[in-house]
Coordinates of C-alpha atoms in Angstrom, one line a residue:
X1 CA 107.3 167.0 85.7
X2 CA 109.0 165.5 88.8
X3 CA 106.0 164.3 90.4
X4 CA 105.4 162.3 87.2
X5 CA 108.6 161.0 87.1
X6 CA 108.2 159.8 90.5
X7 CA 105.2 158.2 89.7
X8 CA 106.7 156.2 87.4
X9 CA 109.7 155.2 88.8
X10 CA 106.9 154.1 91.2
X11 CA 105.1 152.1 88.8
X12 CA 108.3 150.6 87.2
X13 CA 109.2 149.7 91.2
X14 CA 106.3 148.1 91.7
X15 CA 106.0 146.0 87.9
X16 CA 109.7 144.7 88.6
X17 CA 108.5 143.3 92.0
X18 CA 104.7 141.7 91.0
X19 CA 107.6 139.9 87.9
X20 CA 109.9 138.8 90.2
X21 CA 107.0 137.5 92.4
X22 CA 105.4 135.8 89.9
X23 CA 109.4 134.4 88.3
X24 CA 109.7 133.1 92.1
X25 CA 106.1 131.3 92.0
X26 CA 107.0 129.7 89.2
X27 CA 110.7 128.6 89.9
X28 CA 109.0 127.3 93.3
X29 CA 106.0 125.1 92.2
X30 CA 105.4 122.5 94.0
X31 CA 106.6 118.6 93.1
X32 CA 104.8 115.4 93.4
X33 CA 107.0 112.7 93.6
X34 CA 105.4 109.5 92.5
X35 CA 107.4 106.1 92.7
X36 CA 106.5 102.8 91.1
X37 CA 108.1 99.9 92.5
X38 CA 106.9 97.5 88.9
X39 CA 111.0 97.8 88.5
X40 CA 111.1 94.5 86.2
X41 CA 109.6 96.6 83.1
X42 CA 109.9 100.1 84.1
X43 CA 106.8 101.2 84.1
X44 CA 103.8 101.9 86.1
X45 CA 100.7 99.6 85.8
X46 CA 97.1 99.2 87.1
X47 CA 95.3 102.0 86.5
X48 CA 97.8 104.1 87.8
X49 CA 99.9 103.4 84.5
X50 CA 96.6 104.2 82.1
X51 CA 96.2 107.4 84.3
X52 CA 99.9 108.0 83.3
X53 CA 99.6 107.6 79.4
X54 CA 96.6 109.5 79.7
X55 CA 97.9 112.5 80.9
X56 CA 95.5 112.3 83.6
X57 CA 97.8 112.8 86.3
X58 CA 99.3 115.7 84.9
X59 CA 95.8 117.3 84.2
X60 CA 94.9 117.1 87.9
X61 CA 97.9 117.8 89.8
X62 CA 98.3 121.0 87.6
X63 CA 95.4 121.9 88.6
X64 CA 96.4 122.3 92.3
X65 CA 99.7 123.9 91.6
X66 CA 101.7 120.7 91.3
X67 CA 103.9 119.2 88.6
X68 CA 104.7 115.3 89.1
X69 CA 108.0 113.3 89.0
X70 CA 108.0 110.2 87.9
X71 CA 111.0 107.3 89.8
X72 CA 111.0 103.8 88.8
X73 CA 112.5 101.2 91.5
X74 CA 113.5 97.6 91.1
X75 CA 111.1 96.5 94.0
X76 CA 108.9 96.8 97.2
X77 CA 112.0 97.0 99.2
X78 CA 113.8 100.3 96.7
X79 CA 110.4 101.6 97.5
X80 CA 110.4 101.6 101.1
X81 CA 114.2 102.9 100.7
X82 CA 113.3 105.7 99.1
X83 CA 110.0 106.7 101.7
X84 CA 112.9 106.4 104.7
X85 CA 115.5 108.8 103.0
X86 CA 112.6 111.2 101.6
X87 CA 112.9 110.7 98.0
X88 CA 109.5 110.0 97.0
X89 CA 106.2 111.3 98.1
X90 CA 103.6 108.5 97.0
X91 CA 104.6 105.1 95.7
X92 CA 102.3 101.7 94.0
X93 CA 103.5 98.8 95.9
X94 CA 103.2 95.1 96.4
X95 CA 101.8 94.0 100.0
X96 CA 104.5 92.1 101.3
X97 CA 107.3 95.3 101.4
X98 CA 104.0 98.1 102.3
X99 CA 103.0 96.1 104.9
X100 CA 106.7 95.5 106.2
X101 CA 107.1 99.3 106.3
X102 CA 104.2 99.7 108.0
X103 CA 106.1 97.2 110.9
X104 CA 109.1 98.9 110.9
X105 CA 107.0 102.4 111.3
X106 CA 108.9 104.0 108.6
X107 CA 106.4 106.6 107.8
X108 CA 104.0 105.8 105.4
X109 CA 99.9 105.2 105.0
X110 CA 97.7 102.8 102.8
X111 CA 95.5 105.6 101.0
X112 CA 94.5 103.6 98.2
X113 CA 93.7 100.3 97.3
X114 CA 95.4 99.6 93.3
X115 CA 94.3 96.2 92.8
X116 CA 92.5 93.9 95.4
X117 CA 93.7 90.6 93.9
X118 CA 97.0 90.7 92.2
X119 CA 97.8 87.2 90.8
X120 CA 101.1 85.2 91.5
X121 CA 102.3 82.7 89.7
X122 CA 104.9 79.6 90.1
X123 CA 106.9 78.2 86.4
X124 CA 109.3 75.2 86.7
X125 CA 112.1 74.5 84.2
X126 CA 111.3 73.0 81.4
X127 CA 111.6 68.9 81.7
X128 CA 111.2 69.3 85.3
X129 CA 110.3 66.4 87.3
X130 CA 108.0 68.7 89.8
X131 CA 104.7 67.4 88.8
X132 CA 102.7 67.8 91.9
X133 CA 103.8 70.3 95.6
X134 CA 105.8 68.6 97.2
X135 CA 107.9 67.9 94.5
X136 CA 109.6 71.5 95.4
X137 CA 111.5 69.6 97.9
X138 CA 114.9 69.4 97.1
X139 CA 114.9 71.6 94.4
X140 CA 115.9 75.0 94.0
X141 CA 112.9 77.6 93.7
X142 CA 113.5 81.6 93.2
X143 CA 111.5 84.2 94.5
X144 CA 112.4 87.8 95.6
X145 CA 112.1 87.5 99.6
X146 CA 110.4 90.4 100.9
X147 CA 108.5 91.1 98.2
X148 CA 104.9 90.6 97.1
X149 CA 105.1 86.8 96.0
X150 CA 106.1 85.8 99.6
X151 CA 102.6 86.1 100.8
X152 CA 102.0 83.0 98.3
X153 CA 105.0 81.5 98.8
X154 CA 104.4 80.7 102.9
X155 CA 100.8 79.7 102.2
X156 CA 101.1 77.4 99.4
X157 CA 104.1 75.5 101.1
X158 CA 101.7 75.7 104.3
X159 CA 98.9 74.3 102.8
X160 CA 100.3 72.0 100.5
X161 CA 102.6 69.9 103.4
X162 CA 106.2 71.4 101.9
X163 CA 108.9 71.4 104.3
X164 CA 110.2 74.7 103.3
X165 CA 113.7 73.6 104.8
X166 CA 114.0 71.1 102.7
X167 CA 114.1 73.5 99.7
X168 CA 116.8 75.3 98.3
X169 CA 115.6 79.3 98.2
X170 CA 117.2 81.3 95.6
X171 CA 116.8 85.4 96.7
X172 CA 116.5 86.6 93.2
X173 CA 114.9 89.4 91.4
X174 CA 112.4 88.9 89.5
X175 CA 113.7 89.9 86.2
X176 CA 116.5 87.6 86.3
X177 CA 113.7 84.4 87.0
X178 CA 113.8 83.8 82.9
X179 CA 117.7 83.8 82.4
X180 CA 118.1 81.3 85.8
X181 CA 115.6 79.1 84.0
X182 CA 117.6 79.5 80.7
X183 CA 120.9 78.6 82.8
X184 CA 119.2 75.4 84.6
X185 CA 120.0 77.1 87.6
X186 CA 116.7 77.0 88.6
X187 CA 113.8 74.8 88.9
X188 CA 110.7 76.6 89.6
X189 CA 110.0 80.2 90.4
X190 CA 107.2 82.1 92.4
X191 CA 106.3 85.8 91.2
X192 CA 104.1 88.6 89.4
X193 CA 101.9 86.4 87.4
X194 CA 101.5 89.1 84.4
X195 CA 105.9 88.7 84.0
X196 CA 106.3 85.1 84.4
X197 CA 103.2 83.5 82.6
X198 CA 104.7 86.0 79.4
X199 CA 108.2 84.4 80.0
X200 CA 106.4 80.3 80.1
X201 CA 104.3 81.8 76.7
X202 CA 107.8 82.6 75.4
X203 CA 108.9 79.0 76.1
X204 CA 111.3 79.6 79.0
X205 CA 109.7 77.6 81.3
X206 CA 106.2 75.7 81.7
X207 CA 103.3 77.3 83.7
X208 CA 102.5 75.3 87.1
X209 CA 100.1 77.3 89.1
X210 CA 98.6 80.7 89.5
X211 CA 96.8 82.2 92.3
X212 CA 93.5 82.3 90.3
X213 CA 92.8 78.8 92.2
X214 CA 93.2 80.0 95.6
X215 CA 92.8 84.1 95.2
X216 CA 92.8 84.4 99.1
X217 CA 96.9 83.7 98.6
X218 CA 97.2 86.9 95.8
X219 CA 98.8 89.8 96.6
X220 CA 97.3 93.3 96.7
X221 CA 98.7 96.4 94.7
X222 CA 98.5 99.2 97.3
X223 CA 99.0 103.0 96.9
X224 CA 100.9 104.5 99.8
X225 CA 101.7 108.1 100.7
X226 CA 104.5 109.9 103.0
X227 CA 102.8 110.7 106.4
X228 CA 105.0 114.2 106.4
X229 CA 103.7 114.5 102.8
X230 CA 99.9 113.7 103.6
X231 CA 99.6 116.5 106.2
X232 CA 101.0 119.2 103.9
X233 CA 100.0 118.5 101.3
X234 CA 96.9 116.7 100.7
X235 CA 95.5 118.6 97.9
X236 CA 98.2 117.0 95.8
X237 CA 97.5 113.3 97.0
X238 CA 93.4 114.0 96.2
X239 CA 94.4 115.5 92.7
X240 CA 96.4 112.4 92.0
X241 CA 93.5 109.8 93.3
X242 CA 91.2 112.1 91.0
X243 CA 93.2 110.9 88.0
X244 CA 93.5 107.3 89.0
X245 CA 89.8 107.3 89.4
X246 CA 89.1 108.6 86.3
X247 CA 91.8 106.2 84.3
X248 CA 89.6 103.0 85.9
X249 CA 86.5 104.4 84.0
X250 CA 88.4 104.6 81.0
X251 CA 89.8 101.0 81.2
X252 CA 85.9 99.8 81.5
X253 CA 84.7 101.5 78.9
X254 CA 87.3 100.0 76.4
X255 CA 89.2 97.0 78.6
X256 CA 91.2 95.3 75.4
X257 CA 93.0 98.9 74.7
X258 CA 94.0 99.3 77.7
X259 CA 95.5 95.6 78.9
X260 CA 98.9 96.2 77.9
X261 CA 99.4 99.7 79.6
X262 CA 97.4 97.6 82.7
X263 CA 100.4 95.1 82.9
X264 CA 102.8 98.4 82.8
X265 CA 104.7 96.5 79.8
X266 CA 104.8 92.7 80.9
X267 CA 102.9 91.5 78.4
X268 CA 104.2 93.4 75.3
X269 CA 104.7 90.2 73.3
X270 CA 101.7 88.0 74.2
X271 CA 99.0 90.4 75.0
X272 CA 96.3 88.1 74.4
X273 CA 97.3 87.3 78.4
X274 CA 95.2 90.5 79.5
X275 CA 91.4 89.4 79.3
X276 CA 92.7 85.9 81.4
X277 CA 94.8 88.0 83.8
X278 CA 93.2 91.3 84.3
X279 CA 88.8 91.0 83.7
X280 CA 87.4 88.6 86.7
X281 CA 84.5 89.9 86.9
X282 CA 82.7 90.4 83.5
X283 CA 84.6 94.2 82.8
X284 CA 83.0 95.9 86.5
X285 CA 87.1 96.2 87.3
X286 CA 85.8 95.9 90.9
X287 CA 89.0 94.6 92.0
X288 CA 90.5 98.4 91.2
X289 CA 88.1 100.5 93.6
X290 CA 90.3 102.8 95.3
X291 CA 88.6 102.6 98.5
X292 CA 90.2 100.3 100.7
X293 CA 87.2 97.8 101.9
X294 CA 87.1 95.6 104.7
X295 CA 88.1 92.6 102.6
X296 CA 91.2 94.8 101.4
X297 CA 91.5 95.0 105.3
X298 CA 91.4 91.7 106.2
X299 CA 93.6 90.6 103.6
X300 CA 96.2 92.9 105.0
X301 CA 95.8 91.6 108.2
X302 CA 95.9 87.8 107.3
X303 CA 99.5 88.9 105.4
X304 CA 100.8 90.3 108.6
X305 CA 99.8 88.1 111.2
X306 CA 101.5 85.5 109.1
X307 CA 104.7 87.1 108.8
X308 CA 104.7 88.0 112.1
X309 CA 104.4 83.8 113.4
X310 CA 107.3 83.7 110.8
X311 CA 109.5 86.0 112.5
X312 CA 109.5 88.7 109.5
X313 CA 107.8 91.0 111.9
X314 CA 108.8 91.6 115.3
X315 CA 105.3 93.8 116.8
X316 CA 101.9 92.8 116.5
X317 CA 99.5 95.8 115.0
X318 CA 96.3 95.9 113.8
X319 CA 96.3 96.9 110.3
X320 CA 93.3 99.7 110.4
X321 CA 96.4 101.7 112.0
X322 CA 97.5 101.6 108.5
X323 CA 94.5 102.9 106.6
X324 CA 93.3 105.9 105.4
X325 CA 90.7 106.7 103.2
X326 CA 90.2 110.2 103.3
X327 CA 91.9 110.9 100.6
X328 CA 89.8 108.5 98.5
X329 CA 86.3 110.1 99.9
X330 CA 88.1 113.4 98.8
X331 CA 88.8 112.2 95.3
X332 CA 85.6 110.9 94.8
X333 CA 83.2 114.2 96.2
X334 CA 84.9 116.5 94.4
X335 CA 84.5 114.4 91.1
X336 CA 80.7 113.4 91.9
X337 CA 80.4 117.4 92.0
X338 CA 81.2 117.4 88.7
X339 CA 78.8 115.5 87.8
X340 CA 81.6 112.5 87.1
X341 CA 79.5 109.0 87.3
X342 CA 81.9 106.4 89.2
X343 CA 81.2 102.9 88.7
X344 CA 80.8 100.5 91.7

């Protein structure tokens, strides 16, 4: 009778410590924290955001033990904040701010390529008397320094013969571009094309220029990753690539429902903006091929170099340091082992 006893104060011993192992699993999973820096509509776009309202994301980073956190920043710069005091893991980012982390060494790597050509666009006030370039002389023109709009900023006023110190620069957030129109503070604004050609269809100022003319002077959407995160774990970052992968295929198959999501919100009210903003190339979504491409490459380096003769950047690097697309061939061979067809 004892000897049964102890056996099952044995077994009872042993069930109370596989419970508490498996409580302790669970109360430790593992977090992905996933940053967007789209702060003007709170939201995350590209594929990226379609991944998101699919459930995608949470589908594959489940699957590697994972649960994701979603933070939401006002721009590039709040992104790069966050990388430097270790509150985020991955973030989707303009060029201007990744590549001015990558300068300033603050940790982080290019793993993914979101969007090849993101468009920029410039409004001016309603009644304006800027009718050509150089009419931005003299007058007082917003954009968000540091931030993905710059890149077009320096080469239009380059190209175009505009004394940039003969304009009035207004440091200003993107969201608050319609309300400095509405005030007449403002004369014309450079920024995300998607927000500010909604805001001219709304009638708060008139539409000037977009970087569909000249798409060497867009910006790129990049996908970065903490360097401290990418070498423990990886498994998470390929999980998450997986899904973003997979949202892209979605979008092709069925581009018109998935426009609005693409934009991350900007174009709630006119989305009849997402076939001219969003398909250049006849629904292939090229532009949204996670591997980053020598063209990708270049374009990075093009962006630095010229912030670097500005005096925005003090080193000179060459941005392959930057690039790493193992995570991408990752992604894709364990989906092609699946038998999941990705379109090129």
């Amino acid at each position: 009778m004892q000897k049964r006893l102890r056996i099952l104060a044995t077994f009872l011993v042993l069930l109370a410590f596989a419970s508490g192992n498996a409580f302790s699993a669970k109360a430790k999973q593992k977090v992905f924290r996933l940053g967007s820096a789209s702060g003007q509509v709170r939201a995350f776009d590209s594929t990226v955001g379609i991944a998101q309202e699919l459930g995608f994301l949470e589908e594959e980073l489940s699957k590697v033990g994972y649960k994701i956190e979603y933070s939401y920043f006002e721009n590039g710069i709040a992104i790069n904040e966050a990388f430097i005091a270790g509150d985020i893991d991955a973030a989707t980012i303009g060029d201007v701010p990744a590549f001015t982390g990558y300068a300033n060494q603050i940790g982080t790597v290019w793993i993914g390529s979101l969007s090849s050509f993101s468009d920029i666009a410039i409004l001016t006030r309603k009644g304006s008397s800027i009718k050509k370039p150089k009419d931005l002389e003299g007058k007082n023109v917003a954009i968000n320094i540091g931030t993905n709009a710059q890149f077009t900023f320096e080469n239009y006023l380059t190209f175009h013969g505009v004394d940039r110190n003969k304009i009035n620069i207004i440091n200003l957030t993107l969201i608050n571009h319609p309300s400095a129109f509405a005030s007449g503070s403002i004369d014309a604004a450079f920024g995300s094309a998607p927000f500010l050609l909604n805001a001219a269809a709304e009638g708060v100022a008139d539409e000037f220029y977009t970087t569909r003319q000249n798409p060497e002077w867009s910006c790129q959407g990049l996908i970065l990753a903490s360097k401290k995160f990418l070498k423990t774990d990886e498994k998470a970052l390929v999980a998450f690539e997986k899904a973003v992968i997979r949202a892209r295929e979605e979008l092709i198959k069925n581009p018109s429902r998935w426009y609005l999501t693409y934009s991350g919100g900007a174009i709630a009210k006119h989305p009849e903006l997402g076939e001219r903003l969003y398909n250049r190339d006849n629904g292939r979504f090229r532009d949204l091929i996670l591997r980053i491409g020598e063209q990708e490459i270049e374009k990075g380096q093009n962006l630095y170099n010229l912030l670097l003769k500005l005096g925005r950047y003090k080193t000179a690097r060459d941005v392959k340091g930057f690039v790493n697309n193992n995570i991408y061939e990752q992604a894709e061979k364990e989906l092609k082992a699946k038998g999941f067809v990705i379109t090129e």
